[in-house]
Amino acid sequence: MILKTKLFGHVYEFKDVCEVMAKANEEKSGDKLAGIAAETAEERVAAKVVLSHLTLNDLRNNPAVPYEEDEVTRVIQDDINETIFNEFKNMTVAEFREWLLDERTTTDMIRHASRGLTSECIAGVCKLMSNLDLIYAAHKIRVEAHCNTTIGKEGTFSSRLQPNHTTDDPKGIIASVMEGLSLGCGDAVIGINPVDDSVESVARLLKMLNEFKNKWEVPTQCSVLAHITTQVEAAEKFGAPLDMVFQSIAGSQKGNEAFGVTVQMIQDGRDMVLSKGTSTGPNVNYFETGQGSELSSDAHNGWDQVTMEARCYGLARHFNPFLVNTVVGFIGPEYLYDSKQVTRAGLEDHFMGKLTGISMGCDACYTNHMKADQNDIENLATLLVAAGCNYVMGVPQGDDCMLMYQCTGFHEAAGLREIFGLRPIKEFDAWMEKMGFSENGKLTPKAGDASVFLAK
């Protein structure tokens, strides 16, 4: 199938939808590394023109990996509400973009449409949007989810407290937890990336977090970000408390195999937490993603990293998660070269996640060998809050000493809440005031003083 257009006095030809989607993508170093990116700005515009005339039906009928070869494709396609898809299938991608951006198109209308969209449809419209389009459209979409508390409610903005430690030292972890909580971080989740991901260590960390949470009656959820089977075994073998179950996911079956995970493993973990977990649910999954992971495992099937990332969200939607976040700059400059590409990717991922219908956050971050700095990441965090992002990360000093990357710190969430007139999750907000850390939504002089926790 040859797709072509005449532009700037030149006829541009594309052999298939896959090539159009790749070359319509905004510039990404990962697509260049894969050899699928547009060679010139003119070719990129030509691909966008061709894409704009394709219908949503065209995109659905050209999944990134064939249905019979890939369980992620099967999950995405089988979950589609056919009645809703039929309402939109004859729209061109350009027409669908205009519909999303129309001021008369409401949150409820978009949430309705999302149930009929495959990930390729969502990635396609994303490629035709400017950064402001992505912010405006995402801001119109509100997605709530409940684990122990409810994230995503109007007027709220949350954070994950990430108290990682280079040796999983309990005292170091708890010190970070106390500081982060006192500054208003952790209402989304207190989540540790463990150094030692053995079953015994994961069980110990889960118990430690749960004991602290219960002692201080912190209204939140806890997680240790080990492999899903390790978390389940920690619960079954050692009685570790599971509020939710975590897993990194990819947009193809081959990519998930690189993570050592299958759809059935995720389903089994979810079923276990729903029947034996410690949260009230029903949203008990936590997923992390990030543009480029499929390329790094040679699992992208020739498709661009935006489309493959959209497919992560299509897979996540199947499990109705409490949290999903794109670790947007973590993989490095091989996939997102500089701050401009990281910013674009963060806005793309957030928009695509919300249009898919999932509770979406973002780890606004960068590695030290990337052309980016802390100001760039704070800029992205600010844009994400303007777009209605559910949560970002809270890391001591914005520097994760265990994972060795730079991120948003404990103060950013409080500052962004004040700027945008937002509050933490309701129960957490009340707890902050009870502890004396905040008053009327603003931090008090007690904020940041971990000694408050030593008095009991």
Coordinates of C-alpha atoms in Angstrom, one line a residue:
M1 CA 0.0 0.0 0.0
I2 CA 1.7 3.2 -1.2
L3 CA 0.7 6.4 0.6
K4 CA 1.8 9.6 -0.9
T5 CA 1.3 13.4 -1.0
K6 CA 2.8 16.3 -3.0
L7 CA 4.4 18.9 -0.9
F8 CA 6.9 21.7 -1.6
G9 CA 6.9 20.6 -5.3
H10 CA 8.0 17.1 -4.3
V11 CA 6.0 13.8 -4.2
Y12 CA 6.6 12.0 -0.9
E13 CA 5.8 8.3 -0.9
F14 CA 5.4 6.0 2.1
K15 CA 5.2 2.2 1.8
D16 CA 2.7 1.6 4.6
V17 CA 1.0 3.0 7.7
C18 CA 4.0 2.0 9.9
E19 CA 6.3 4.3 7.9
V20 CA 3.8 7.1 7.9
M21 CA 3.5 6.9 11.7
A22 CA 7.2 6.8 12.3
K23 CA 8.0 9.7 10.0
A24 CA 5.1 11.8 11.3
N25 CA 6.6 11.6 14.8
E26 CA 8.3 14.6 16.3
E27 CA 12.1 14.2 16.2
K28 CA 13.3 11.6 18.7
S29 CA 16.8 10.2 18.9
G30 CA 15.4 6.7 19.4
D31 CA 13.6 6.7 16.1
K32 CA 16.8 7.9 14.4
L33 CA 18.7 5.1 16.1
A34 CA 16.1 2.6 14.8
G35 CA 16.5 4.1 11.3
I36 CA 12.8 4.9 10.9
A37 CA 12.7 8.7 11.5
A38 CA 12.0 11.3 8.9
E39 CA 15.2 12.4 7.2
T40 CA 14.1 16.0 6.9
A41 CA 11.6 18.4 8.4
E42 CA 9.8 18.5 5.0
E43 CA 9.4 14.7 5.0
R44 CA 8.0 14.9 8.6
V45 CA 5.4 17.4 7.5
A46 CA 4.5 15.3 4.4
A47 CA 4.0 12.3 6.7
K48 CA 1.8 14.3 9.0
V49 CA -0.3 15.4 5.9
V50 CA -0.7 11.7 4.9
L51 CA -1.5 10.7 8.5
S52 CA -4.1 13.5 8.8
H53 CA -6.1 11.9 5.9
L54 CA -6.1 8.4 7.3
T55 CA -9.2 7.3 9.2
L56 CA -9.2 5.8 12.7
N57 CA -10.4 2.6 11.0
D58 CA -7.2 2.6 8.9
L59 CA -5.1 2.8 12.1
R60 CA -7.1 0.1 13.9
N61 CA -6.6 -2.2 11.0
N62 CA -2.9 -1.7 11.1
P63 CA -1.7 -2.7 14.6
A64 CA 2.0 -2.4 15.3
V65 CA 2.2 -6.1 15.8
P66 CA -0.2 -8.6 14.1
Y67 CA -3.1 -9.9 16.3
E68 CA -2.1 -13.5 15.9
E69 CA 1.5 -12.9 16.9
D70 CA 1.2 -10.7 20.0
E71 CA -0.9 -10.9 23.2
V72 CA -0.6 -7.1 23.8
T73 CA -2.4 -6.5 20.4
R74 CA -5.0 -9.1 21.4
V75 CA -5.7 -7.4 24.7
I76 CA -6.0 -3.9 23.1
Q77 CA -8.2 -5.1 20.2
D78 CA -10.4 -7.4 22.3
D79 CA -11.1 -4.6 24.9
I80 CA -12.5 -2.2 22.3
N81 CA -16.2 -1.3 22.6
E82 CA -17.3 -2.0 19.0
T83 CA -20.4 0.2 19.3
I84 CA -18.3 3.2 20.3
F85 CA -15.6 2.5 17.8
N86 CA -18.2 2.5 15.0
E87 CA -19.2 6.0 16.1
F88 CA -15.7 7.3 15.3
K89 CA -14.1 4.9 12.9
N90 CA -14.8 7.0 9.7
M91 CA -13.3 10.1 11.2
T92 CA -10.0 11.1 9.8
V93 CA -7.2 11.6 12.3
A94 CA -7.3 15.3 11.5
E95 CA -11.1 15.4 12.2
F96 CA -10.6 13.5 15.4
R97 CA -7.9 16.0 16.6
E98 CA -10.4 18.9 15.9
W99 CA -13.1 17.1 17.8
L100 CA -10.8 16.6 20.8
L101 CA -9.8 20.3 20.8
D102 CA -13.3 21.7 20.3
E103 CA -14.4 23.6 23.4
R104 CA -17.8 21.9 23.1
T105 CA -16.2 18.5 23.5
T106 CA -16.4 17.6 27.3
T107 CA -14.6 15.3 29.6
D108 CA -17.5 12.8 29.5
M109 CA -17.6 12.8 25.7
I110 CA -13.9 12.1 25.5
R111 CA -14.0 9.4 28.2
H112 CA -16.8 7.8 26.2
A113 CA -14.8 7.9 23.0
S114 CA -11.7 6.4 24.7
R115 CA -13.4 3.0 25.1
G116 CA -13.6 2.7 21.4
L117 CA -10.0 3.7 20.6
T118 CA -7.0 1.4 19.9
S119 CA -3.6 2.6 20.9
E120 CA -2.6 3.2 17.3
C121 CA -5.6 5.6 17.0
I122 CA -4.4 7.5 20.1
A123 CA -0.8 7.6 18.9
G124 CA -1.9 8.8 15.5
V125 CA -3.8 11.9 16.8
C126 CA -1.0 12.6 19.2
K127 CA 1.4 13.1 16.3
L128 CA -0.7 15.8 14.8
M129 CA -0.8 17.9 18.0
S130 CA 1.4 20.7 19.2
N131 CA 2.6 20.8 22.8
L132 CA -0.2 23.2 23.7
D133 CA -2.7 20.9 22.0
L134 CA -1.5 18.1 24.2
I135 CA -1.8 20.2 27.3
Y136 CA -5.2 21.5 26.5
A137 CA -6.7 18.2 25.4
A138 CA -5.3 16.3 28.4
H139 CA -6.5 19.0 30.8
K140 CA -10.1 18.3 29.6
I141 CA -9.8 14.6 30.6
R142 CA -10.2 13.6 34.3
V143 CA -9.5 10.1 35.4
E144 CA -10.1 9.0 39.0
A145 CA -9.0 5.7 40.6
H146 CA -9.2 4.3 44.1
C147 CA -6.8 2.0 46.1
N148 CA -6.9 3.1 49.8
T149 CA -7.6 6.7 48.7
T150 CA -8.9 8.3 45.5
I151 CA -6.5 10.0 43.1
G152 CA -7.4 12.3 40.3
K153 CA -10.3 14.2 41.8
E154 CA -10.9 17.8 40.7
G155 CA -8.7 20.3 42.5
T156 CA -6.1 17.8 43.6
F157 CA -2.5 17.0 42.5
S158 CA -0.5 14.2 44.0
S159 CA 3.0 12.8 44.3
R160 CA 4.8 9.5 44.8
L161 CA 7.3 9.6 47.7
Q162 CA 10.3 7.7 46.4
P163 CA 12.7 7.0 49.4
N164 CA 15.2 4.8 47.7
H165 CA 18.4 4.0 49.5
T166 CA 21.7 2.5 48.1
T167 CA 21.7 -0.4 50.6
D168 CA 17.9 -0.6 51.4
D169 CA 18.9 0.6 54.9
P170 CA 15.7 0.9 57.0
K171 CA 16.8 4.0 58.9
G172 CA 17.7 5.8 55.7
I173 CA 14.5 4.9 54.0
I174 CA 12.3 5.9 56.9
A175 CA 14.2 9.2 57.3
S176 CA 13.3 10.0 53.7
V177 CA 9.7 8.9 54.2
M178 CA 9.4 11.2 57.2
E179 CA 10.9 14.2 55.4
G180 CA 8.8 13.6 52.3
L181 CA 5.5 13.2 54.2
S182 CA 6.2 16.3 56.2
L183 CA 6.5 18.3 52.9
G184 CA 3.3 16.8 51.5
C185 CA 4.7 14.1 49.3
G186 CA 3.4 10.5 49.2
D187 CA -0.4 10.9 48.8
A188 CA -0.2 8.9 45.6
V189 CA 2.0 6.2 47.0
I190 CA 5.1 5.6 49.1
G191 CA 7.1 3.4 46.6
I192 CA 10.6 2.0 47.0
N193 CA 12.8 0.7 44.2
P194 CA 14.7 -2.0 46.1
V195 CA 18.4 -2.7 45.7
D196 CA 17.9 -6.3 46.9
D197 CA 14.8 -7.6 45.1
S198 CA 14.9 -11.0 46.8
V199 CA 11.6 -12.2 48.2
E200 CA 12.8 -11.9 51.8
S201 CA 14.0 -8.3 51.3
V202 CA 10.9 -7.2 49.5
A203 CA 8.7 -8.7 52.3
R204 CA 10.8 -6.9 54.9
L205 CA 10.4 -3.5 53.1
L206 CA 6.7 -4.0 52.6
K207 CA 6.2 -4.8 56.2
M208 CA 8.3 -1.8 57.3
L209 CA 6.3 0.7 55.2
N210 CA 3.0 -0.8 56.3
E211 CA 4.0 -0.6 60.0
F212 CA 5.0 3.1 59.6
K213 CA 1.9 3.9 57.7
N214 CA -0.3 2.3 60.3
K215 CA 1.5 3.8 63.3
W216 CA 1.1 7.3 62.0
E217 CA -2.3 6.6 60.3
V218 CA -1.1 7.9 57.0
P219 CA -3.9 7.7 54.4
T220 CA -2.0 6.4 51.4
Q221 CA -0.8 3.2 49.7
C222 CA 2.6 1.5 49.8
S223 CA 4.6 -0.4 47.2
V224 CA 8.0 -2.1 46.7
L225 CA 8.8 -2.0 43.0
A226 CA 10.1 -5.5 42.5
H227 CA 9.0 -8.0 39.8
I228 CA 5.3 -8.8 40.2
T229 CA 6.0 -12.5 41.0
T230 CA 8.4 -11.5 43.7
Q231 CA 5.8 -9.3 45.4
V232 CA 3.1 -12.0 45.2
E233 CA 5.5 -14.6 46.7
A234 CA 6.5 -12.1 49.5
A235 CA 2.8 -11.9 50.3
E236 CA 2.1 -15.6 50.1
K237 CA 5.2 -16.9 51.8
F238 CA 5.9 -14.2 54.4
G239 CA 2.6 -12.4 54.8
A240 CA 3.8 -9.2 53.3
P241 CA 1.0 -6.6 53.0
L242 CA 0.2 -5.6 49.4
D243 CA -1.9 -2.4 48.8
M244 CA -1.2 -2.7 45.1
V245 CA 1.0 -4.7 42.8
F246 CA 3.7 -3.1 40.6
Q247 CA 5.1 -4.1 37.2
S248 CA 7.1 -2.4 34.4
I249 CA 5.4 -3.1 31.1
A250 CA 6.1 -2.7 27.4
G251 CA 4.0 -2.3 24.3
S252 CA 4.6 -5.7 22.7
Q253 CA 4.7 -9.3 23.9
K254 CA 8.4 -9.5 23.0
G255 CA 9.1 -6.4 25.1
N256 CA 7.2 -7.8 28.1
E257 CA 9.2 -11.0 27.7
A258 CA 12.3 -8.9 28.2
F259 CA 10.8 -7.8 31.5
G260 CA 10.0 -11.4 32.3
V261 CA 6.2 -10.8 32.4
T262 CA 3.1 -12.0 30.7
V263 CA -0.5 -10.8 30.7
Q264 CA -1.5 -13.8 32.8
M265 CA 1.2 -13.0 35.4
I266 CA -0.3 -9.5 35.7
Q267 CA -3.8 -10.9 35.9
D268 CA -2.8 -13.4 38.6
G269 CA -1.1 -10.6 40.6
R270 CA -4.2 -8.4 40.4
D271 CA -6.5 -11.3 41.4
M272 CA -4.3 -12.0 44.4
V273 CA -4.3 -8.4 45.7
L274 CA -8.1 -8.1 45.1
S275 CA -8.7 -11.3 47.2
K276 CA -5.9 -11.1 49.8
G277 CA -4.4 -7.6 49.6
T278 CA -4.5 -4.8 52.2
S279 CA -6.2 -2.0 50.3
T280 CA -9.9 -1.3 49.7
G281 CA -9.5 -1.3 45.9
P282 CA -10.7 -1.8 43.2
N283 CA -7.7 -0.2 41.4
V284 CA -4.7 -2.2 42.6
N285 CA -2.2 -2.2 39.8
Y286 CA 0.8 0.2 39.4
F287 CA 2.6 0.2 36.0
E288 CA 5.7 2.1 34.8
T289 CA 6.6 2.7 31.2
G290 CA 8.8 4.9 29.1
Q291 CA 9.5 5.7 25.5
G292 CA 12.3 3.6 24.0
S293 CA 12.0 0.4 26.1
E294 CA 10.8 -1.7 23.2
L295 CA 13.7 -0.5 21.0
S296 CA 16.2 -1.3 23.7
S297 CA 15.0 -4.9 23.7
D298 CA 14.6 -5.1 19.9
A299 CA 10.9 -5.5 20.4
H300 CA 9.4 -2.5 18.5
N301 CA 8.6 -4.4 15.3
G302 CA 9.8 -1.5 13.2
W303 CA 7.4 1.0 14.8
D304 CA 8.1 4.3 16.4
Q305 CA 8.5 4.8 20.1
V306 CA 5.4 6.9 20.6
T307 CA 3.1 4.3 19.1
M308 CA 4.8 1.5 21.2
E309 CA 4.4 3.7 24.3
A310 CA 0.7 4.2 23.5
R311 CA 0.3 0.4 23.4
C312 CA 1.7 0.2 27.0
Y313 CA -1.3 2.3 28.0
G314 CA -3.7 0.1 26.0
L315 CA -2.4 -2.9 27.9
A316 CA -2.6 -1.1 31.3
R317 CA -6.2 -0.1 30.6
H318 CA -7.1 -3.8 30.7
F319 CA -6.3 -3.9 34.4
N320 CA -7.9 -0.7 35.4
P321 CA -4.8 0.5 37.4
F322 CA -4.5 2.9 40.2
L323 CA -1.3 4.4 38.9
V324 CA 0.6 4.5 35.6
N325 CA 3.6 6.7 35.1
T326 CA 6.0 7.2 32.2
V327 CA 9.6 7.4 33.5
V328 CA 10.1 9.9 30.7
G329 CA 13.9 10.6 30.6
F330 CA 15.2 7.6 32.5
I331 CA 16.5 5.5 29.5
G332 CA 18.8 8.2 28.3
P333 CA 19.8 10.3 25.3
E334 CA 19.8 7.3 23.0
Y335 CA 16.0 7.6 23.0
L336 CA 15.3 11.1 24.0
Y337 CA 18.3 13.3 23.3
D338 CA 17.7 16.5 25.1
S339 CA 15.3 18.5 27.2
K340 CA 13.2 19.5 24.1
Q341 CA 12.6 15.8 23.3
V342 CA 12.0 14.9 26.9
T343 CA 9.4 17.7 27.3
R344 CA 7.6 16.6 24.2
A345 CA 7.6 13.0 25.2
G346 CA 6.3 13.8 28.7
L347 CA 3.4 15.7 27.2
E348 CA 2.7 13.0 24.6
D349 CA 2.7 10.2 27.1
H350 CA 0.5 12.0 29.6
F351 CA -2.0 12.9 26.9
M352 CA -2.0 9.4 25.5
G353 CA -2.5 7.8 28.9
K354 CA -5.4 10.0 29.8
L355 CA -7.0 9.6 26.4
T356 CA -6.7 5.8 26.9
G357 CA -8.6 6.3 30.2
I358 CA -6.0 5.5 32.8
S359 CA -4.8 7.4 35.9
M360 CA -1.7 8.9 34.5
G361 CA 1.4 10.4 36.2
C362 CA 4.9 11.2 35.0
D363 CA 8.4 10.8 36.4
A364 CA 9.8 14.0 35.0
C365 CA 13.5 13.0 35.0
Y366 CA 16.8 12.9 33.2
T367 CA 20.0 11.0 33.3
N368 CA 23.3 12.8 33.9
H369 CA 24.6 12.2 30.3
M370 CA 21.5 13.8 28.7
K371 CA 21.4 17.4 27.5
A372 CA 19.0 18.5 30.2
D373 CA 19.2 20.0 33.7
Q374 CA 17.0 20.5 36.7
N375 CA 15.3 23.6 35.3
D376 CA 14.2 21.6 32.3
I377 CA 12.6 19.0 34.5
E378 CA 10.8 21.6 36.6
N379 CA 9.5 23.2 33.4
L380 CA 8.1 19.8 32.4
A381 CA 6.5 19.3 35.8
T382 CA 4.8 22.7 35.6
L383 CA 3.5 21.9 32.1
L384 CA 2.2 18.6 33.3
V385 CA 0.3 20.1 36.2
A386 CA -1.2 22.6 33.7
A387 CA -2.3 19.5 31.7
G388 CA -4.0 18.0 34.7
C389 CA -1.4 15.3 35.5
N390 CA -2.5 13.1 38.5
Y391 CA 1.0 12.9 40.1
V392 CA 4.8 13.3 39.8
M393 CA 7.7 12.0 41.9
G394 CA 9.1 13.3 45.1
V395 CA 12.7 12.2 45.6
P396 CA 15.1 13.6 48.3
Q397 CA 16.9 16.6 46.8
G398 CA 15.6 15.6 43.4
D399 CA 18.5 13.2 43.2
D400 CA 17.9 9.4 43.3
C401 CA 21.2 8.2 44.8
M402 CA 20.2 4.5 44.1
L403 CA 18.9 4.7 40.6
M404 CA 21.4 7.4 39.7
Y405 CA 19.1 9.8 37.9
Q406 CA 17.7 13.3 38.5
C407 CA 14.1 13.9 39.3
T408 CA 11.6 16.2 41.0
G409 CA 12.2 16.7 44.7
F410 CA 10.0 17.0 47.8
H411 CA 9.4 20.8 47.4
E412 CA 8.1 20.8 43.9
A413 CA 4.7 19.2 44.6
A414 CA 3.9 21.8 47.3
G415 CA 5.1 24.7 45.1
L416 CA 3.0 23.5 42.1
R417 CA -0.1 23.0 44.3
E418 CA 0.2 26.5 45.6
I419 CA 0.7 28.0 42.1
F420 CA -2.2 26.2 40.6
G421 CA -4.5 26.3 43.6
L422 CA -4.5 22.5 44.1
R423 CA -4.4 20.3 47.2
P424 CA -3.3 16.7 48.0
I425 CA -5.8 13.8 48.0
K426 CA -8.5 14.8 50.5
E427 CA -7.7 12.3 53.3
F428 CA -4.0 13.1 53.0
D429 CA -4.7 16.8 53.1
A430 CA -6.6 16.4 56.3
W431 CA -3.8 14.3 57.8
M432 CA -1.2 17.0 56.9
E433 CA -3.3 19.6 58.8
K434 CA -3.7 17.2 61.8
M435 CA 0.0 16.7 61.9
G436 CA 0.6 20.5 61.7
F437 CA 2.5 20.3 58.4
S438 CA 0.0 22.4 56.5
E439 CA -2.8 24.9 57.1
N440 CA -5.4 25.9 54.5
G441 CA -3.4 24.1 51.8
K442 CA 0.0 25.8 52.6
L443 CA 3.0 24.3 54.3
T444 CA 3.7 25.5 57.9
P445 CA 7.1 26.0 59.6
K446 CA 6.8 22.4 60.8
A447 CA 7.0 21.1 57.2
G448 CA 10.3 19.4 56.6
D449 CA 10.9 18.8 60.3
A450 CA 11.1 15.0 60.6
S451 CA 11.6 15.2 64.3
V452 CA 7.8 15.5 64.6
F453 CA 7.7 11.7 64.0
L454 CA 10.2 11.0 66.8
A455 CA 7.9 12.3 69.5
K456 CA 5.7 9.2 69.5

